[in-house]
Tab-separated table of C-alpha atoms in Angstrom:
chain	number	residue	atom	x	y	z
C	1424	MET	CA	135.902	125.204	70.983
C	1425	THR	CA	139.418	126.219	69.907
C	1426	LEU	CA	141.961	123.405	69.868
C	1427	ARG	CA	145.490	124.548	70.686
C	1428	LEU	CA	147.977	122.458	68.741
C	1429	GLY	CA	151.118	123.941	70.225
C	1430	GLY	CA	151.518	127.160	68.300
C	1431	ARG	CA	150.553	128.784	65.057
C	1432	GLY	CA	152.696	126.372	63.038
C	1433	TRP	CA	150.739	123.355	64.249
C	1434	ARG	CA	147.435	125.127	63.625
C	1435	ALA	CA	148.558	125.979	60.094
C	1436	THR	CA	149.580	122.353	59.499
C	1437	ALA	CA	146.215	121.121	60.763
C	1438	LEU	CA	144.439	123.616	58.514
C	1439	VAL	CA	146.396	122.505	55.443
C	1440	ALA	CA	145.792	118.816	56.232
C	1441	ARG	CA	142.071	119.364	56.651
C	1442	GLN	CA	141.812	121.348	53.418
C	1443	LEU	CA	143.767	118.686	51.513
C	1444	ALA	CA	141.373	116.015	52.815
C	1445	VAL	CA	138.455	118.095	51.550
C	1446	LEU	CA	140.210	118.472	48.179
C	1447	VAL	CA	140.710	114.708	47.809
C	1448	PHE	CA	137.090	113.970	48.715
C	1449	SER	CA	135.817	116.682	46.353
C	1450	LEU	CA	137.889	115.281	43.492
C	1451	PHE	CA	136.506	111.827	44.179
C	1452	VAL	CA	132.923	113.137	43.997
C	1453	ALA	CA	133.765	115.148	40.866
C	1454	SER	CA	135.190	112.063	39.156
C	1455	ILE	CA	131.924	110.206	39.783
C	1456	VAL	CA	129.879	113.083	38.367
C	1457	ILE	CA	132.106	113.385	35.264
C	1458	PHE	CA	132.062	109.660	34.533
C	1459	ALA	CA	128.315	109.293	35.144
C	1460	SER	CA	127.471	112.374	33.043
C	1461	LEU	CA	129.354	111.029	30.030
C	1462	GLU	CA	128.022	107.524	30.602
C	1463	ILE	CA	124.394	108.601	30.152
C	1464	LEU	CA	125.034	110.650	27.013
C	1465	PRO	CA	123.457	109.197	23.866
C	1466	GLY	CA	125.706	107.719	21.202
C	1467	ASP	CA	127.783	104.590	20.823
C	1468	GLN	CA	131.546	105.144	20.728
C	1469	ALA	CA	132.058	101.853	18.919
C	1470	SER	CA	129.621	102.874	16.160
C	1471	ILE	CA	131.399	106.190	15.708
C	1472	LEU	CA	134.812	104.557	15.480
C	1473	ALA	CA	133.687	101.726	13.180
C	1474	GLY	CA	131.597	103.844	10.839
C	1475	THR	CA	128.131	103.303	9.402
C	1476	ASP	CA	129.057	100.174	7.432
C	1477	ALA	CA	130.281	98.169	10.431
C	1478	THR	CA	128.739	94.777	11.074
C	1479	PRO	CA	127.447	93.756	14.543
C	1480	ALA	CA	130.449	91.465	14.920
C	1481	GLN	CA	132.840	94.323	14.235
C	1482	LEU	CA	131.040	96.529	16.734
C	1483	GLU	CA	131.284	93.852	19.405
C	1484	GLN	CA	134.981	93.425	18.705
C	1485	ILE	CA	135.604	97.170	19.088
C	1486	ARG	CA	133.600	97.278	22.329
C	1487	SER	CA	135.646	94.385	23.645
C	1488	GLU	CA	138.945	96.025	22.668
C	1489	LEU	CA	137.941	99.295	24.329
C	1490	GLY	CA	136.528	97.572	27.384
C	1491	LEU	CA	133.085	99.031	26.752
C	1492	ASP	CA	131.474	95.642	27.307
C	1493	ARG	CA	132.516	95.658	30.965
C	1494	PRO	CA	130.234	96.968	33.763
C	1495	ALA	CA	130.329	100.734	34.267
C	1496	ILE	CA	131.578	100.459	37.843
C	1497	ILE	CA	134.595	98.403	36.728
C	1498	ARG	CA	135.434	100.895	33.989
C	1499	TYR	CA	135.111	103.772	36.476
C	1500	LEU	CA	137.420	102.148	39.015
C	1501	ASP	CA	139.995	101.381	36.310
C	1502	TRP	CA	139.827	104.983	35.081
C	1503	VAL	CA	140.258	106.462	38.569
C	1504	ALA	CA	143.125	104.104	39.410
C	1505	GLN	CA	144.824	105.056	36.147
C	1506	ALA	CA	144.292	108.784	36.816
C	1507	MET	CA	145.773	108.440	40.317
C	1508	ARG	CA	148.961	107.189	38.665
C	1509	GLY	CA	149.031	110.343	36.538
C	1510	ASP	CA	147.829	108.586	33.390
C	1511	LEU	CA	144.696	110.142	31.870
C	1512	GLY	CA	144.541	107.563	29.086
C	1513	SER	CA	144.614	107.863	25.315
C	1514	SER	CA	142.263	109.355	22.769
C	1515	LEU	CA	139.889	106.867	21.159
C	1516	ILE	CA	140.165	108.706	17.847
C	1517	ASP	CA	143.865	109.316	17.215
C	1518	HIS	CA	145.300	107.358	20.190
C	1519	ARG	CA	147.287	110.373	21.369
C	1520	ASP	CA	148.226	110.575	25.032
C	1521	ILE	CA	145.633	112.798	26.721
C	1522	GLY	CA	148.101	114.176	29.262
C	1523	GLN	CA	150.447	115.289	26.484
C	1524	GLU	CA	147.540	116.801	24.566
C	1525	ILE	CA	146.438	118.764	27.638
C	1526	ALA	CA	149.984	120.043	28.195
C	1527	GLU	CA	150.121	121.347	24.609
C	1528	LYS	CA	146.741	123.050	24.887
C	1529	MET	CA	147.491	124.560	28.303
C	1530	ALA	CA	150.502	126.282	26.730
C	1531	VAL	CA	147.870	128.532	25.137
C	1532	THR	CA	145.122	128.563	27.783
C	1533	ALA	CA	147.359	129.190	30.828
C	1534	PRO	CA	149.023	132.386	29.483
C	1535	LEU	CA	145.609	133.571	28.285
C	1536	GLY	CA	144.049	133.080	31.713
C	1537	LEU	CA	146.952	134.660	33.609
C	1538	ALA	CA	147.060	137.673	31.291
C	1539	ALA	CA	143.287	138.114	31.585
C	1540	LEU	CA	143.490	137.904	35.378
C	1541	ALA	CA	146.262	140.515	35.440
C	1542	ILE	CA	144.244	142.833	33.185
C	1543	GLY	CA	141.151	142.366	35.346
C	1544	ILE	CA	143.033	143.260	38.546
C	1545	ILE	CA	144.827	146.214	36.929
C	1546	VAL	CA	141.468	147.560	35.740
C	1547	ALA	CA	139.551	146.800	38.934
C	1548	LEU	CA	141.884	148.261	41.579
C	1549	PRO	CA	142.005	151.914	40.446
C	1550	LEU	CA	138.460	152.035	39.084
C	1551	GLY	CA	136.958	150.272	42.098
C	1552	MET	CA	138.676	152.659	44.512
C	1553	LEU	CA	137.737	155.654	42.380
C	1554	ALA	CA	134.126	154.480	42.412
C	1555	ALA	CA	134.283	154.249	46.221
C	1556	VAL	CA	135.766	157.752	46.593
C	1557	GLY	CA	133.158	159.197	44.248
C	1558	THR	CA	130.242	157.048	45.381
C	1559	ASN	CA	127.923	160.087	45.460
C	1560	ARG	CA	129.440	161.805	42.431
C	1561	TRP	CA	128.868	161.374	38.742
C	1562	TYR	CA	132.145	159.574	38.003
C	1563	GLY	CA	131.599	157.054	40.788
C	1564	GLN	CA	128.118	156.277	39.544
C	1565	ALA	CA	129.416	156.109	35.961
C	1566	ILE	CA	132.050	153.523	36.941
C	1567	SER	CA	129.452	151.466	38.832
C	1568	GLY	CA	127.095	151.597	35.859
C	1569	ALA	CA	129.859	150.616	33.446
C	1570	SER	CA	130.820	147.641	35.627
C	1571	GLN	CA	127.207	146.455	35.716
C	1572	LEU	CA	127.088	146.765	31.929
C	1573	GLY	CA	130.341	144.811	31.629
C	1574	ILE	CA	128.897	142.009	33.756
C	1575	ALA	CA	125.695	141.875	31.718
C	1576	ILE	CA	127.281	141.835	28.239
C	1577	PRO	CA	128.232	138.317	27.047
C	1578	THR	CA	131.943	137.670	26.632
C	1579	PHE	CA	131.684	136.876	22.923
C	1580	VAL	CA	130.057	140.277	22.305
C	1581	VAL	CA	133.011	141.993	24.002
C	1582	GLY	CA	135.274	139.907	21.775
C	1583	ILE	CA	133.506	141.045	18.628
C	1584	VAL	CA	133.828	144.694	19.689
C	1585	VAL	CA	137.571	144.530	20.465
C	1586	VAL	CA	138.217	142.692	17.184
C	1587	ARG	CA	136.335	145.365	15.270
C	1588	VAL	CA	138.222	148.201	16.976
C	1589	PHE	CA	141.780	146.871	17.307
C	1590	ALA	CA	141.999	144.386	14.439
C	1591	VAL	CA	139.646	145.662	11.745
C	1592	ASP	CA	139.528	149.434	12.217
C	1593	LEU	CA	143.013	150.072	13.616
C	1594	GLY	CA	144.779	146.978	12.237
C	1595	LEU	CA	147.047	146.775	15.270
C	1596	LEU	CA	146.600	143.127	16.236
C	1597	PRO	CA	145.602	139.817	14.618
C	1598	ALA	CA	141.889	139.033	14.827
C	1599	GLN	CA	142.161	135.255	15.076
C	1600	GLY	CA	144.520	132.304	15.109
C	1601	PHE	CA	147.771	131.317	16.788
C	1602	PRO	CA	151.239	130.670	15.307
C	1603	ALA	CA	151.708	127.142	13.983
C	1604	ASP	CA	154.993	126.819	15.865
C	1605	ARG	CA	153.251	127.937	19.063
C	1606	TRP	CA	155.774	129.755	21.285
C	1607	GLY	CA	158.583	129.255	18.793
C	1608	SER	CA	157.702	132.819	17.749
C	1609	PRO	CA	157.163	134.483	21.159
C	1610	VAL	CA	156.280	137.918	19.804
C	1611	ASP	CA	153.690	136.569	17.349
C	1612	ALA	CA	152.241	134.258	20.011
C	1613	ALA	CA	151.958	137.100	22.515
C	1614	ARG	CA	150.313	139.351	19.910
C	1615	SER	CA	147.769	136.622	19.200
C	1616	LEU	CA	146.781	136.538	22.873
C	1617	VAL	CA	146.417	140.290	23.424
C	1618	LEU	CA	142.842	140.643	22.164
C	1619	PRO	CA	141.580	137.396	23.762
C	1620	ALA	CA	143.166	138.378	27.087
C	1621	LEU	CA	141.717	141.878	26.818
C	1622	THR	CA	138.264	140.425	26.117
C	1623	LEU	CA	138.388	138.076	29.082
C	1624	GLY	CA	140.082	140.643	31.328
C	1625	ILE	CA	137.413	143.274	30.683
C	1626	ALA	CA	134.650	140.819	31.526
C	1627	HIS	CA	136.229	139.740	34.813
C	1628	GLY	CA	137.499	143.217	35.638
C	1629	ALA	CA	133.874	144.373	35.624
C	1630	VAL	CA	133.101	141.783	38.312
C	1631	LEU	CA	136.157	142.657	40.392
C	1632	ILE	CA	135.366	146.399	40.299
C	1633	ARG	CA	132.203	145.751	42.309
C	1634	PHE	CA	134.110	143.917	45.029
C	1635	VAL	CA	136.977	146.425	45.172
C	1636	ARG	CA	134.449	149.243	45.505
C	1637	SER	CA	132.649	147.437	48.317
C	1638	ALA	CA	135.928	146.680	50.157
C	1639	ALA	CA	137.124	150.277	49.719
C	1640	LEU	CA	133.828	151.622	51.096
C	1641	ASP	CA	134.312	149.438	54.185
C	1642	VAL	CA	137.785	150.930	54.616
C	1643	LEU	CA	136.449	154.476	54.303
C	1644	GLU	CA	133.987	153.822	57.142
C	1645	GLN	CA	136.758	152.935	59.608
C	1646	GLU	CA	137.532	155.246	62.528
C	1647	TRP	CA	141.176	155.655	61.563
C	1648	VAL	CA	140.114	157.019	58.161
C	1649	ARG	CA	138.092	159.769	59.811
C	1650	THR	CA	141.080	160.540	62.028
C	1651	ALA	CA	143.386	160.716	59.007
C	1652	ARG	CA	140.970	163.011	57.200
C	1653	SER	CA	140.778	165.283	60.241
C	1654	HIS	CA	144.554	165.669	59.948
C	1655	GLY	CA	144.223	166.805	56.358
C	1656	TRP	CA	144.763	163.540	54.480
C	1657	ARG	CA	142.795	163.267	51.259
C	1658	LEU	CA	140.736	160.172	50.485
C	1659	PRO	CA	142.733	159.066	47.378
C	1660	LEU	CA	145.979	159.221	49.394
C	1661	ILE	CA	144.418	157.218	52.237
C	1662	LEU	CA	143.268	154.519	49.843
C	1663	VAL	CA	146.623	154.316	48.076
C	1664	ARG	CA	148.693	154.161	51.274
C	1665	GLN	CA	146.389	152.060	53.457
C	1666	GLY	CA	143.397	150.971	51.400
C	1667	LEU	CA	145.341	148.678	49.067
C	1668	ARG	CA	146.487	146.548	51.996
C	1669	ASN	CA	142.979	146.357	53.438
C	1670	THR	CA	141.339	145.480	50.118
C	1671	ALA	CA	143.957	142.871	49.163
C	1672	LEU	CA	142.443	140.038	51.223
C	1673	PRO	CA	138.830	140.508	50.023
C	1674	LEU	CA	140.121	140.766	46.453
C	1675	LEU	CA	142.147	137.564	46.888
C	1676	THR	CA	139.008	135.765	48.068
C	1677	VAL	CA	137.045	136.944	45.044
C	1678	VAL	CA	139.882	135.956	42.682
C	1679	ALA	CA	139.754	132.445	44.156
C	1680	LEU	CA	136.033	132.284	43.438
C	1681	GLU	CA	136.550	133.660	39.926
C	1682	ILE	CA	139.051	131.013	38.815
C	1683	ALA	CA	136.365	128.629	37.566
C	1684	GLY	CA	134.621	131.431	35.688
C	1685	LEU	CA	137.927	132.527	34.229
C	1686	LEU	CA	138.609	129.076	32.742
C	1687	THR	CA	135.020	128.766	31.518
C	1688	GLY	CA	135.304	132.153	29.861
C	1689	ALA	CA	138.610	131.120	28.330
C	1690	VAL	CA	136.864	128.218	26.576
C	1691	ILE	CA	134.394	130.648	24.976
C	1692	VAL	CA	137.048	133.206	24.080
C	1693	GLU	CA	139.223	130.519	22.476
C	1694	GLN	CA	136.384	129.673	20.126
C	1695	VAL	CA	135.799	133.328	19.226
C	1696	PHE	CA	139.492	133.861	18.426
C	1697	SER	CA	140.195	130.351	17.020
C	1698	LEU	CA	142.851	129.546	19.587
C	1699	PRO	CA	144.118	125.955	19.931
C	1700	GLY	CA	143.610	125.831	23.680
C	1701	ILE	CA	141.946	123.543	26.180
C	1702	GLY	CA	138.484	124.649	25.042
C	1703	GLN	CA	139.147	123.342	21.554
C	1704	LEU	CA	140.218	120.002	23.050
C	1705	VAL	CA	136.984	119.654	25.035
C	1706	LEU	CA	134.662	120.683	22.210
C	1707	THR	CA	136.449	118.481	19.675
C	1708	GLY	CA	136.215	115.530	22.041
C	1709	VAL	CA	132.489	116.091	22.579
C	1710	GLY	CA	131.867	116.453	18.851
C	1711	ASN	CA	133.749	113.233	18.074
C	1712	ARG	CA	132.255	111.356	21.041
C	1713	ASP	CA	135.814	110.840	22.241
C	1714	PHE	CA	134.696	110.361	25.822
C	1715	SER	CA	138.112	109.207	26.973
C	1716	ALA	CA	139.617	112.577	26.023
C	1717	VAL	CA	136.672	114.498	27.463
C	1718	GLN	CA	136.821	112.599	30.772
C	1719	GLY	CA	140.538	113.170	31.191
C	1720	THR	CA	140.339	116.853	30.275
C	1721	LEU	CA	137.389	117.577	32.561
C	1722	LEU	CA	139.058	115.784	35.456
C	1723	PHE	CA	142.250	117.772	34.887
C	1724	LEU	CA	140.354	121.089	34.760
C	1725	THR	CA	138.388	120.201	37.874
C	1726	ALA	CA	141.576	119.301	39.755
C	1727	LEU	CA	143.258	122.499	38.542
C	1728	ILE	CA	140.377	124.726	39.617
C	1729	MET	CA	140.047	123.044	43.010
C	1730	THR	CA	143.787	123.138	43.667
C	1731	MET	CA	144.160	126.810	42.740
C	1732	THR	CA	141.090	127.731	44.784
C	1733	LEU	CA	142.453	125.785	47.752
C	1734	ALA	CA	145.868	127.449	47.444
C	1735	LEU	CA	144.392	130.957	47.382
C	1736	ASP	CA	142.045	130.123	50.254
C	1737	LEU	CA	144.947	128.816	52.354
C	1738	ILE	CA	147.008	131.924	51.603
C	1739	ASN	CA	144.056	134.064	52.596
C	1740	ARG	CA	143.548	132.167	55.858
C	1741	LEU	CA	147.212	132.073	56.802
C	1742	VAL	CA	147.728	135.763	56.060
C	1743	ASP	CA	144.607	136.735	58.019
C	1744	PRO	CA	144.516	134.630	61.234
C	1745	ARG	CA	140.931	135.767	61.884
C	1746	LEU	CA	139.795	133.449	59.089
C	1747	ALA	CA	141.699	130.415	60.388
C	1748	VAL	CA	139.116	129.330	62.942
C	1749	GLU	CA	139.978	126.034	64.574
C	1750	ARG	CA	137.150	123.879	65.854
């Protein structure tokens, strides 16, 4: 049953409030999963910090200082309360503020992800529509086959290929690394991200091509398309003038679903290209058993993914009222 809240503005407000409540609950569940997953991992943080020559008394002292001797539920509640205040804690290894560390790493990961997303969309829109126009022709089938191949090939393999072509054979771009002064040298920093972004963009562009093709085929089956064709309009012109608008919403939905995969792929790509991004922070924390850093980083990434997905979903629903179903 549809509940009228006094206009579209009230319905939009109710929708946003409901989605925010779902976000808060989801983050709460995610925090439990993150904390519990790290809690059951083997290894003693006190032993790692104290070294192999530590005495039992020294280990107990370190556990007491870190609060590891307290019940897990107390440590979880303290961690969540601290995170709600915007404090993700400090590293157990170098005592650096985790929030500051994440901000430094995201200065590499965020531009990489945005550039990869832009490349994926730029690749997917024309090729997906071309595949729809030529669905029964050789070029349409070739594009569909290439997209399936792009989905199947692991990201690190794509990275190796682009490094071989653009860095080794052509010598146009650096193969690995990032400037020591980060964005103090904008041109060098941007050049360092071209190949990683291209690698990640190709992988996700292959996924988006399939969805753009499917959305474009739905457009081509509409009655108004047949009417336009009867008046002499050609299919490419129809798709450019009308199809882009009709495929925008389905593409936005898929982009929202792809955000998590984009960040996961960024972690892998950062390792291939030796980039000091968020992936390096997570893997270093796991290797050092720095669970405080890992917990804070995973919670931040989870909140980021959920928030971005929620924002895109709300935009999608508010732009297309058919999706904003009130119950």
